[in-house]
mmCIF file of C-alpha atoms in Angstrom:
data_model
loop_
_atom_site.group_PDB
_atom_site.id
_atom_site.type_symbol
_atom_site.label_atom_id
_atom_site.label_comp_id
_atom_site.label_asym_id
_atom_site.label_seq_id
_atom_site.Cartn_x
_atom_site.Cartn_y
_atom_site.Cartn_z
ATOM 1 C CA MET A 1 9.025 -29.472 -3.372
ATOM 2 C CA ARG A 2 9.541 -33.078 -1.972
ATOM 3 C CA ARG A 3 5.822 -35.292 -1.472
ATOM 4 C CA TRP A 4 5.400 -36.647 2.062
ATOM 5 C CA LYS A 5 3.062 -38.566 3.570
ATOM 6 C CA LEU A 6 1.716 -36.671 6.405
ATOM 7 C CA MET A 7 0.016 -38.097 9.596
ATOM 8 C CA ALA A 8 -2.632 -36.240 11.528
ATOM 9 C CA PRO A 9 -3.477 -38.002 14.869
ATOM 10 C CA CYS A 10 -6.359 -37.068 16.470
ATOM 11 C CA HIS A 11 -8.911 -37.933 18.960
ATOM 12 C CA PHE A 12 -10.754 -41.797 18.500
ATOM 13 C CA GLY A 13 -14.384 -41.416 16.587
ATOM 14 C CA LEU A 14 -13.754 -37.679 15.334
ATOM 15 C CA GLU A 15 -11.679 -38.466 12.422
ATOM 16 C CA ALA A 16 -14.155 -37.451 9.911
ATOM 17 C CA VAL A 17 -13.749 -33.909 11.555
ATOM 18 C CA LEU A 18 -10.676 -33.817 10.799
ATOM 19 C CA LYS A 19 -10.431 -35.865 7.198
ATOM 20 C CA ARG A 20 -13.106 -32.798 6.416
ATOM 21 C CA GLU A 21 -10.204 -30.398 7.646
ATOM 22 C CA ILE A 22 -7.433 -31.660 5.606
ATOM 23 C CA LEU A 23 -9.782 -31.527 2.466
ATOM 24 C CA ASP A 24 -10.681 -27.828 2.768
ATOM 25 C CA LEU A 25 -7.138 -26.670 2.920
ATOM 26 C CA GLY A 26 -6.853 -28.855 -0.394
ATOM 27 C CA TYR A 27 -4.894 -31.950 0.275
ATOM 28 C CA ASP A 28 -5.359 -35.206 -1.066
ATOM 29 C CA ILE A 29 -6.188 -37.907 1.902
ATOM 30 C CA ALA A 30 -4.074 -41.055 1.174
ATOM 31 C CA SER A 31 -6.123 -43.144 4.490
ATOM 32 C CA VAL A 32 -8.192 -42.925 7.473
ATOM 33 C CA GLU A 33 -7.888 -45.355 10.458
ATOM 34 C CA ASP A 34 -8.615 -45.257 14.486
ATOM 35 C CA GLY A 35 -7.248 -42.120 15.801
ATOM 36 C CA LYS A 36 -4.994 -40.736 12.753
ATOM 37 C CA VAL A 37 -6.099 -39.205 9.159
ATOM 38 C CA THR A 38 -2.536 -39.528 6.451
ATOM 39 C CA PHE A 39 -2.754 -37.094 3.852
ATOM 40 C CA TYR A 40 -0.211 -36.270 1.153
ATOM 41 C CA GLY A 41 1.743 -32.343 1.280
ATOM 42 C CA ASP A 42 5.010 -30.745 0.636
ATOM 43 C CA ALA A 43 6.863 -28.178 2.795
ATOM 44 C CA GLU A 44 4.097 -25.900 2.528
ATOM 45 C CA ALA A 45 1.493 -28.332 3.998
ATOM 46 C CA VAL A 46 3.354 -29.171 6.930
ATOM 47 C CA ALA A 47 3.500 -25.411 7.581
ATOM 48 C CA TYR A 48 -0.424 -24.856 7.058
ATOM 49 C CA ALA A 49 -1.415 -28.098 8.482
ATOM 50 C CA ASN A 50 0.530 -27.077 11.392
ATOM 51 C CA ILE A 51 -1.026 -23.556 12.063
ATOM 52 C CA PHE A 52 -4.227 -23.979 10.007
ATOM 53 C CA LEU A 53 -6.126 -27.645 11.657
ATOM 54 C CA ARG A 54 -8.260 -26.793 14.294
ATOM 55 C CA THR A 55 -8.747 -30.956 15.597
ATOM 56 C CA THR A 56 -5.313 -32.576 15.323
ATOM 57 C CA GLU A 57 -3.012 -32.829 18.066
ATOM 58 C CA ARG A 58 0.421 -32.603 15.851
ATOM 59 C CA VAL A 59 1.443 -33.597 12.035
ATOM 60 C CA LEU A 60 4.222 -35.897 11.452
ATOM 61 C CA ILE A 61 5.932 -36.959 8.310
ATOM 62 C CA LYS A 62 5.430 -40.267 7.442
ATOM 63 C CA VAL A 63 9.204 -42.024 7.597
ATOM 64 C CA GLY A 64 8.556 -45.581 7.076
ATOM 65 C CA GLU A 65 6.263 -48.630 8.172
ATOM 66 C CA PHE A 66 8.173 -52.519 8.679
ATOM 67 C CA GLN A 67 6.809 -55.279 10.504
ATOM 68 C CA ALA A 68 9.636 -56.376 13.785
ATOM 69 C CA ARG A 69 8.589 -59.029 16.103
ATOM 70 C CA THR A 70 12.378 -58.926 17.617
ATOM 71 C CA PHE A 71 14.008 -56.085 18.224
ATOM 72 C CA GLU A 72 17.169 -57.302 16.150
ATOM 73 C CA GLU A 73 13.791 -56.759 13.131
ATOM 74 C CA LEU A 74 13.244 -53.168 14.769
ATOM 75 C CA PHE A 75 16.480 -52.672 14.177
ATOM 76 C CA GLU A 76 17.736 -53.421 10.712
ATOM 77 C CA GLY A 77 13.949 -51.947 10.194
ATOM 78 C CA THR A 78 15.009 -48.694 11.326
ATOM 79 C CA ARG A 79 18.453 -48.946 9.920
ATOM 80 C CA ALA A 80 17.605 -49.718 6.485
ATOM 81 C CA LEU A 81 15.280 -46.720 6.846
ATOM 82 C CA PRO A 82 16.170 -43.256 4.958
ATOM 83 C CA TRP A 83 16.933 -40.579 7.854
ATOM 84 C CA GLU A 84 19.791 -39.121 5.930
ATOM 85 C CA ARG A 85 16.460 -37.293 4.222
ATOM 86 C CA TYR A 86 15.418 -36.022 7.286
ATOM 87 C CA ILE A 87 18.488 -35.399 9.872
ATOM 88 C CA PRO A 88 21.305 -33.135 9.540
ATOM 89 C CA ALA A 89 24.407 -33.946 10.082
ATOM 90 C CA ASP A 90 23.791 -31.889 13.168
ATOM 91 C CA GLY A 91 20.283 -33.235 14.208
ATOM 92 C CA LYS A 92 19.152 -33.441 17.623
ATOM 93 C CA PHE A 93 17.762 -37.169 17.484
ATOM 94 C CA TRP A 94 15.045 -39.184 19.766
ATOM 95 C CA VAL A 95 12.385 -41.340 19.852
ATOM 96 C CA ALA A 96 10.306 -38.958 22.021
ATOM 97 C CA LYS A 97 6.790 -41.417 22.116
ATOM 98 C CA ALA A 98 6.802 -44.953 21.331
ATOM 99 C CA THR A 99 3.525 -46.534 22.014
ATOM 100 C CA SER A 100 2.881 -50.072 21.309
ATOM 101 C CA ILE A 101 -1.195 -52.522 21.246
ATOM 102 C CA LYS A 102 -1.336 -55.958 20.075
ATOM 103 C CA SER A 103 2.145 -56.250 19.461
ATOM 104 C CA LYS A 104 5.032 -58.597 20.693
ATOM 105 C CA LEU A 105 7.282 -55.808 20.736
ATOM 106 C CA PHE A 106 5.575 -53.485 24.252
ATOM 107 C CA SER A 107 8.800 -51.798 26.100
ATOM 108 C CA PRO A 108 8.905 -48.055 25.246
ATOM 109 C CA SER A 109 11.969 -47.692 26.567
ATOM 110 C CA ASP A 110 13.509 -50.880 25.138
ATOM 111 C CA ILE A 111 11.735 -49.742 21.282
ATOM 112 C CA GLN A 112 13.941 -46.124 21.525
ATOM 113 C CA SER A 113 16.585 -48.025 22.920
ATOM 114 C CA VAL A 114 16.766 -49.372 19.790
ATOM 115 C CA MET A 115 15.910 -47.359 17.786
ATOM 116 C CA LYS A 116 18.301 -44.442 18.676
ATOM 117 C CA LYS A 117 21.152 -46.730 17.857
ATOM 118 C CA ALA A 118 19.815 -47.574 14.569
ATOM 119 C CA VAL A 119 19.567 -44.267 13.707
ATOM 120 C CA VAL A 120 22.396 -43.395 14.790
ATOM 121 C CA GLU A 121 24.355 -46.509 12.590
ATOM 122 C CA ARG A 122 22.842 -45.160 9.283
ATOM 123 C CA LEU A 123 23.751 -41.869 10.185
ATOM 124 C CA LYS A 124 27.210 -43.005 10.926
ATOM 125 C CA GLY A 125 27.369 -44.471 7.087
ATOM 126 C CA ALA A 126 25.570 -41.945 5.462
ATOM 127 C CA TYR A 127 28.044 -38.769 6.758
ATOM 128 C CA GLY A 128 30.937 -40.716 7.204
ATOM 129 C CA LEU A 129 31.264 -39.954 10.744
ATOM 130 C CA SER A 130 31.751 -41.947 14.067
ATOM 131 C CA TRP A 131 30.353 -39.062 16.180
ATOM 132 C CA PHE A 132 27.001 -36.558 16.513
ATOM 133 C CA GLU A 133 27.551 -33.449 18.069
ATOM 134 C CA GLU A 134 23.372 -33.281 18.066
ATOM 135 C CA GLU A 135 23.878 -29.043 18.783
ATOM 136 C CA GLY A 136 21.649 -28.171 15.881
ATOM 137 C CA ALA A 137 18.076 -27.999 15.663
ATOM 138 C CA SER A 138 15.349 -31.122 17.165
ATOM 139 C CA TYR A 139 14.338 -34.005 14.913
ATOM 140 C CA PRO A 140 12.184 -36.120 17.397
ATOM 141 C CA LEU A 141 10.649 -39.399 16.510
ATOM 142 C CA ARG A 142 7.361 -40.647 16.874
ATOM 143 C CA VAL A 143 6.610 -44.669 16.238
ATOM 144 C CA THR A 144 3.772 -46.840 16.472
ATOM 145 C CA PHE A 145 3.009 -50.606 16.631
ATOM 146 C CA MET A 146 -0.011 -51.947 15.253
ATOM 147 C CA LYS A 147 -0.245 -55.890 15.475
ATOM 148 C CA ASP A 148 3.296 -56.218 14.580
ATOM 149 C CA THR A 149 3.616 -53.086 12.262
ATOM 150 C CA VAL A 150 5.455 -50.317 12.905
ATOM 151 C CA THR A 151 4.763 -47.024 12.565
ATOM 152 C CA VAL A 152 7.397 -44.042 12.434
ATOM 153 C CA GLY A 153 6.937 -40.339 12.140
ATOM 154 C CA LEU A 154 9.088 -37.337 12.217
ATOM 155 C CA ASP A 155 7.294 -34.792 14.416
ATOM 156 C CA THR A 156 6.946 -31.493 13.047
ATOM 157 C CA THR A 157 4.708 -29.708 15.616
ATOM 158 C CA GLY A 158 6.788 -29.976 18.900
ATOM 159 C CA ILE A 159 4.416 -29.272 21.992
ATOM 160 C CA SER A 160 1.140 -30.438 21.072
ATOM 161 C CA LEU A 161 -1.594 -28.210 18.833
ATOM 162 C CA HIS A 162 -4.057 -28.848 21.636
ATOM 163 C CA LYS A 163 -1.844 -25.729 23.512
ATOM 164 C CA ARG A 164 -3.093 -22.768 21.391
ATOM 165 C CA GLY A 165 -1.667 -20.248 23.765
ATOM 166 C CA TYR A 166 -4.162 -18.944 25.268
ATOM 167 C CA ARG A 167 -5.176 -20.871 28.012
ATOM 168 C CA GLN A 168 -2.655 -19.262 30.942
ATOM 169 C CA ARG A 169 -4.935 -21.187 33.031
ATOM 170 C CA THR A 170 -7.308 -24.002 34.035
ATOM 171 C CA ALA A 171 -10.140 -24.898 35.112
ATOM 172 C CA LYS A 172 -11.193 -28.542 37.087
ATOM 173 C CA ALA A 173 -11.622 -31.066 34.387
ATOM 174 C CA PRO A 174 -10.791 -28.586 31.208
ATOM 175 C CA ILE A 175 -11.825 -30.460 27.772
ATOM 176 C CA THR A 176 -8.708 -29.793 25.270
ATOM 177 C CA GLU A 177 -8.818 -26.671 22.701
ATOM 178 C CA THR A 178 -8.648 -30.109 19.600
ATOM 179 C CA LEU A 179 -11.266 -31.956 21.059
ATOM 180 C CA ALA A 180 -13.845 -28.964 22.007
ATOM 181 C CA ALA A 181 -13.401 -27.828 18.756
ATOM 182 C CA ALA A 182 -14.195 -30.732 16.777
ATOM 183 C CA LEU A 183 -17.408 -31.342 18.927
ATOM 184 C CA LEU A 184 -17.930 -27.769 17.529
ATOM 185 C CA MET A 185 -17.483 -28.606 14.118
ATOM 186 C CA LEU A 186 -19.940 -31.314 14.514
ATOM 187 C CA THR A 187 -22.459 -29.059 15.155
ATOM 188 C CA PRO A 188 -24.943 -26.884 12.307
ATOM 189 C CA TRP A 189 -23.721 -23.919 14.770
ATOM 190 C CA ASN A 190 -22.247 -21.416 12.485
ATOM 191 C CA ARG A 191 -21.213 -17.607 13.560
ATOM 192 C CA ASP A 192 -25.291 -16.058 13.037
ATOM 193 C CA ARG A 193 -26.403 -18.322 15.452
ATOM 194 C CA ILE A 194 -26.756 -18.137 19.102
ATOM 195 C CA LEU A 195 -24.292 -20.156 21.063
ATOM 196 C CA VAL A 196 -23.828 -20.739 25.428
ATOM 197 C CA ASP A 197 -22.025 -23.062 27.258
ATOM 198 C CA PRO A 198 -23.770 -23.004 30.519
ATOM 199 C CA MET A 199 -20.776 -24.714 32.256
ATOM 200 C CA CYS A 200 -17.562 -23.125 30.458
ATOM 201 C CA GLY A 201 -14.812 -23.744 33.144
ATOM 202 C CA SER A 202 -11.913 -22.114 31.815
ATOM 203 C CA GLY A 203 -14.041 -20.777 28.641
ATOM 204 C CA THR A 204 -12.354 -23.724 25.744
ATOM 205 C CA PHE A 205 -15.805 -23.978 23.897
ATOM 206 C CA PRO A 206 -16.751 -20.206 23.762
ATOM 207 C CA ILE A 207 -12.952 -19.494 22.966
ATOM 208 C CA GLU A 208 -13.070 -22.136 20.190
ATOM 209 C CA ALA A 209 -16.036 -20.234 18.468
ATOM 210 C CA ALA A 210 -15.508 -17.020 18.511
ATOM 211 C CA MET A 211 -12.084 -18.517 16.574
ATOM 212 C CA MET A 212 -13.985 -20.126 14.330
ATOM 213 C CA ALA A 213 -16.030 -17.179 14.119
ATOM 214 C CA ALA A 214 -13.366 -14.739 13.423
ATOM 215 C CA ASP A 215 -12.013 -16.866 10.872
ATOM 216 C CA MET A 216 -8.633 -17.265 13.439
ATOM 217 C CA ALA A 217 -5.995 -20.290 12.603
ATOM 218 C CA PRO A 218 -5.680 -21.907 15.868
ATOM 219 C CA GLY A 219 -1.828 -22.030 15.412
ATOM 220 C CA ILE A 220 -1.237 -18.480 14.369
ATOM 221 C CA LYS A 221 0.179 -17.095 17.523
ATOM 222 C CA ARG A 222 2.313 -19.913 18.599
ATOM 223 C CA ARG A 223 5.977 -21.679 16.887
ATOM 224 C CA PHE A 224 6.461 -25.271 15.684
ATOM 225 C CA LEU A 225 9.589 -27.395 15.822
ATOM 226 C CA ALA A 226 10.219 -27.615 12.436
ATOM 227 C CA GLU A 227 10.561 -24.173 12.142
ATOM 228 C CA ARG A 228 14.274 -24.723 12.688
ATOM 229 C CA TRP A 229 14.218 -27.567 9.555
ATOM 230 C CA GLU A 230 16.098 -25.761 7.616
ATOM 231 C CA ASN A 231 17.430 -28.773 5.123
ATOM 232 C CA LEU A 232 13.330 -29.489 5.056
ATOM 233 C CA ILE A 233 11.038 -26.779 5.786
ATOM 234 C CA PRO A 234 12.420 -22.812 3.775
ATOM 235 C CA ALA A 235 11.433 -19.748 6.249
ATOM 236 C CA GLY A 236 8.892 -18.902 3.267
ATOM 237 C CA CYS A 237 6.250 -21.640 4.062
ATOM 238 C CA TRP A 238 5.663 -20.258 7.317
ATOM 239 C CA GLN A 239 5.862 -16.793 6.292
ATOM 240 C CA ASP A 240 3.520 -17.740 3.778
ATOM 241 C CA ALA A 241 1.269 -19.328 5.733
ATOM 242 C CA ARG A 242 1.282 -16.730 9.085
ATOM 243 C CA GLU A 243 0.418 -14.230 6.606
ATOM 244 C CA GLU A 244 -2.153 -15.790 4.948
ATOM 245 C CA ALA A 245 -3.961 -16.341 7.898
ATOM 246 C CA ALA A 246 -3.213 -12.884 9.563
ATOM 247 C CA ASP A 247 -5.906 -12.115 6.539
ATOM 248 C CA ARG A 248 -8.174 -14.668 6.680
ATOM 249 C CA VAL A 249 -8.945 -12.671 10.555
ATOM 250 C CA ARG A 250 -12.355 -10.985 10.514
ATOM 251 C CA THR A 251 -12.134 -8.926 14.130
ATOM 252 C CA ASP A 252 -15.275 -6.857 13.195
ATOM 253 C CA ILE A 253 -17.718 -9.691 13.346
ATOM 254 C CA VAL A 254 -20.885 -9.613 15.527
ATOM 255 C CA THR A 255 -21.806 -12.588 17.350
ATOM 256 C CA ASP A 256 -24.076 -13.973 20.355
ATOM 257 C CA ILE A 257 -21.259 -16.365 22.065
ATOM 258 C CA GLN A 258 -21.768 -16.971 25.532
ATOM 259 C CA GLY A 259 -20.654 -18.927 28.526
ATOM 260 C CA TYR A 260 -21.674 -19.385 32.334
ATOM 261 C CA ASP A 261 -20.523 -20.175 35.256
ATOM 262 C CA ILE A 262 -21.598 -21.011 38.907
ATOM 263 C CA ASP A 263 -17.531 -19.759 40.094
ATOM 264 C CA GLY A 264 -17.118 -16.180 39.557
ATOM 265 C CA GLU A 265 -13.169 -16.637 39.898
ATOM 266 C CA VAL A 266 -13.754 -19.421 36.664
ATOM 267 C CA VAL A 267 -15.605 -16.652 35.237
ATOM 268 C CA ARG A 268 -12.801 -14.701 35.509
ATOM 269 C CA LEU A 269 -10.201 -17.226 34.486
ATOM 270 C CA ALA A 270 -12.345 -17.320 31.087
ATOM 271 C CA ARG A 271 -12.519 -13.946 30.358
ATOM 272 C CA GLU A 272 -8.983 -13.399 30.563
ATOM 273 C CA ASN A 273 -7.969 -16.777 28.599
ATOM 274 C CA ALA A 274 -10.513 -15.532 25.809
ATOM 275 C CA LYS A 275 -8.489 -11.689 26.029
ATOM 276 C CA THR A 276 -5.291 -14.094 25.312
ATOM 277 C CA ALA A 277 -6.696 -15.169 22.453
ATOM 278 C CA GLY A 278 -8.194 -11.801 21.303
ATOM 279 C CA VAL A 279 -11.265 -13.182 21.369
ATOM 280 C CA ASP A 280 -12.773 -11.692 24.446
ATOM 281 C CA HIS A 281 -15.299 -9.204 22.197
ATOM 282 C CA LEU A 282 -17.187 -11.852 20.735
ATOM 283 C CA ILE A 283 -17.803 -13.648 23.974
ATOM 284 C CA HIS A 284 -20.393 -12.459 26.369
ATOM 285 C CA PHE A 285 -19.450 -14.546 30.350
ATOM 286 C CA GLN A 286 -21.516 -14.369 33.317
ATOM 287 C CA GLN A 287 -21.703 -15.568 36.431
ATOM 288 C CA ARG A 288 -24.733 -18.118 36.090
ATOM 289 C CA ALA A 289 -26.362 -21.144 37.544
ATOM 290 C CA ILE A 290 -27.354 -23.939 34.962
ATOM 291 C CA ARG A 291 -30.877 -23.520 36.735
ATOM 292 C CA ASP A 292 -31.397 -20.343 35.567
ATOM 293 C CA LEU A 293 -30.062 -21.032 32.202
ATOM 294 C CA SER A 294 -32.564 -18.809 29.844
ATOM 295 C CA HIS A 295 -32.385 -16.526 26.751
ATOM 296 C CA PRO A 296 -35.321 -14.927 24.953
ATOM 297 C CA LYS A 297 -34.326 -16.060 21.584
ATOM 298 C CA LYS A 298 -35.171 -19.514 19.325
ATOM 299 C CA TYR A 299 -32.468 -21.420 17.785
ATOM 300 C CA GLY A 300 -29.766 -21.368 19.711
ATOM 301 C CA PHE A 301 -27.020 -24.187 20.700
ATOM 302 C CA ILE A 302 -26.129 -25.600 23.896
ATOM 303 C CA ILE A 303 -22.563 -26.753 24.039
ATOM 304 C CA CYS A 304 -21.034 -28.122 27.215
ATOM 305 C CA ASN A 305 -19.284 -30.452 29.496
ATOM 306 C CA PRO A 306 -20.697 -31.311 32.757
ATOM 307 C CA PRO A 307 -19.059 -33.196 35.491
ATOM 308 C CA TYR A 308 -18.987 -36.724 34.471
ATOM 309 C CA GLY A 309 -18.534 -38.488 38.541
ATOM 310 C CA GLU A 310 -15.045 -39.872 37.734
ATOM 311 C CA ARG A 311 -14.764 -38.858 41.661
ATOM 312 C CA LEU A 312 -16.461 -40.615 44.181
ATOM 313 C CA SER A 313 -17.708 -37.385 46.183
ATOM 314 C CA ASP A 314 -19.273 -35.719 42.926
ATOM 315 C CA ARG A 315 -21.500 -38.707 41.718
ATOM 316 C CA GLU A 316 -23.844 -38.117 44.206
ATOM 317 C CA GLU A 317 -24.615 -34.213 42.727
ATOM 318 C CA LEU A 318 -24.549 -35.750 39.067
ATOM 319 C CA PRO A 319 -28.387 -37.127 39.328
ATOM 320 C CA GLY A 320 -29.344 -33.412 40.344
ATOM 321 C CA LEU A 321 -26.618 -31.346 38.285
ATOM 322 C CA TYR A 322 -28.079 -33.439 34.652
ATOM 323 C CA ARG A 323 -31.798 -33.464 36.309
ATOM 324 C CA GLU A 324 -30.891 -29.003 35.927
ATOM 325 C CA ILE A 325 -29.821 -29.311 32.834
ATOM 326 C CA GLY A 326 -32.923 -30.906 31.397
ATOM 327 C CA GLU A 327 -35.084 -27.836 32.945
ATOM 328 C CA GLY A 328 -33.127 -25.423 31.717
ATOM 329 C CA PHE A 329 -33.006 -26.948 28.019
ATOM 330 C CA ALA A 330 -36.792 -26.981 28.185
ATOM 331 C CA ARG A 331 -37.223 -23.567 29.160
ATOM 332 C CA LEU A 332 -35.577 -22.607 25.751
ATOM 333 C CA ASP A 333 -37.680 -22.685 22.494
ATOM 334 C CA ASP A 334 -36.359 -24.495 19.721
ATOM 335 C CA TRP A 335 -32.729 -24.731 20.432
ATOM 336 C CA SER A 336 -30.347 -27.734 20.701
ATOM 337 C CA MET A 337 -28.086 -28.829 22.881
ATOM 338 C CA TYR A 338 -24.776 -31.000 22.305
ATOM 339 C CA LEU A 339 -23.356 -32.702 25.566
ATOM 340 C CA ILE A 340 -19.981 -34.781 26.125
ATOM 341 C CA THR A 341 -20.389 -37.213 28.914
ATOM 342 C CA GLY A 342 -19.294 -40.467 30.701
ATOM 343 C CA PHE A 343 -22.163 -40.963 32.973
ATOM 344 C CA ALA A 344 -24.004 -43.573 31.806
ATOM 345 C CA ASP A 345 -27.825 -42.027 32.866
ATOM 346 C CA ALA A 346 -27.313 -38.751 31.569
ATOM 347 C CA GLU A 347 -29.947 -39.273 29.317
ATOM 348 C CA HIS A 348 -32.367 -40.815 32.491
ATOM 349 C CA TYR A 349 -31.746 -37.316 34.189
ATOM 350 C CA ILE A 350 -32.415 -34.632 31.310
ATOM 351 C CA GLY A 351 -35.314 -36.442 30.665
ATOM 352 C CA ARG A 352 -35.200 -37.068 26.921
ATOM 353 C CA LYS A 353 -33.099 -39.494 24.829
ATOM 354 C CA ALA A 354 -30.833 -37.925 22.651
ATOM 355 C CA ASP A 355 -31.504 -37.844 19.019
ATOM 356 C CA ARG A 356 -28.275 -38.949 17.768
ATOM 357 C CA ASN A 357 -24.939 -40.518 20.358
ATOM 358 C CA ARG A 358 -21.412 -40.263 19.168
ATOM 359 C CA LYS A 359 -18.862 -42.710 21.239
ATOM 360 C CA ILE A 360 -15.937 -40.543 21.516
ATOM 361 C CA TYR A 361 -12.323 -41.050 23.542
ATOM 362 C CA ASN A 362 -11.365 -38.035 25.752
ATOM 363 C CA GLY A 363 -7.679 -39.560 26.046
ATOM 364 C CA MET A 364 -8.491 -42.956 27.727
ATOM 365 C CA LEU A 365 -11.738 -42.343 29.332
ATOM 366 C CA LYS A 366 -14.682 -43.342 27.085
ATOM 367 C CA THR A 367 -17.099 -40.600 26.691
ATOM 368 C CA TYR A 368 -20.822 -40.107 24.886
ATOM 369 C CA TYR A 369 -21.904 -36.975 22.484
ATOM 370 C CA TYR A 370 -25.198 -36.708 22.390
ATOM 371 C CA GLN A 371 -27.396 -34.438 20.337
ATOM 372 C CA PHE A 372 -30.604 -33.213 21.141
ATOM 373 C CA LEU A 373 -31.684 -31.750 18.095
ATOM 374 C CA GLY A 374 -34.356 -28.564 17.986
ATOM 375 C CA SER A 375 -35.584 -27.255 14.433
ATOM 376 C CA LYS A 376 -33.969 -25.424 11.842
ATOM 377 C CA PRO A 377 -34.725 -21.864 11.706
ATOM 378 C CA PRO A 378 -36.953 -20.796 8.664
ATOM 379 C CA LYS A 379 -34.897 -19.527 5.480
ATOM 380 C CA LYS A 380 -34.294 -15.807 5.068
ATOM 381 C CA ARG A 381 -35.764 -14.432 1.816
ATOM 382 C CA THR A 382 -33.318 -13.467 -0.421
ATOM 383 C CA GLY A 383 -35.433 -10.878 -2.114
ATOM 384 C CA GLN A 384 -38.707 -10.633 -3.518
ATOM 385 C CA PRO A 385 -40.451 -12.080 -6.428
ATOM 386 C CA VAL A 386 -40.706 -11.067 -10.023
#
């Protein structure tokens, strides 16, 4: 099979998590940059990455990279790329997204127009055609400009990978599935430990945790754009990846994953989402206020995404809310708490300085992942001394 460079974008600050996921799948890393991990893989890797990776937004085949400071250079650089290796004569192609940072060319619409014309010119010569019907499979392009370096990728995913298919409706200010999974992976939590989200909203943290506990691949129930790319990805690659994903699912495990919310309608919604995901039997949802947070056992984990105060009407309530979070956490015995927020005074009102603090961009919003670490549980004895 042909070997490509595959690009996987992620949230800024979470590149190391995605890199570990890719290595665990067995693929070699080419580079790690801000918001992106590039790795080597073939057609099979495209299928496996789309179905199994939890923390990337999409998987792209890197078509090429070049410098462009003018639209003429952009046209020539794009036309020089071997598009006929990727797009068949009947393929539908367009520049789906153009992003520019610290570059002379920055107008998305102009970039998209120039690149479309350049690809057409290249394919005219390659296929000996003067007109393309574009009635076949879709091959959207994504391009980024960084300090005048143009990186062009072919999007194999289509709808973003954070859309697993289980979240039919959302509560206010939901966290994306990919970000929730990455934040869980930054904790030492595993399926044998207690996990509570006391402000669960539509249930994303508990559902992602349950899917991880059951070894359920995040893309197991959805489709991908490249499944129609018969010229590049054989159907057997998708079939093999899905069969392996199905074989790995464990529905008979026992977990202690809980999600609370003060709003009963939101709790009902979270239950519906968990049922759609196929993990409702692994999560206990309950209507409960943050001030009533409690658990009889030790060494559990709290993980949550409380309000940041983006809206002026919410800001007056934040000090009291974060104070209640701190008081609830203090009542728990040897627990750890992981909390993502853009509220600058979170530690002050929680009443404790975080043991670790990681800056993460949630979209364009700078947030902090506060990590309050509890004691580790004693190791279980594996046998009697001889």
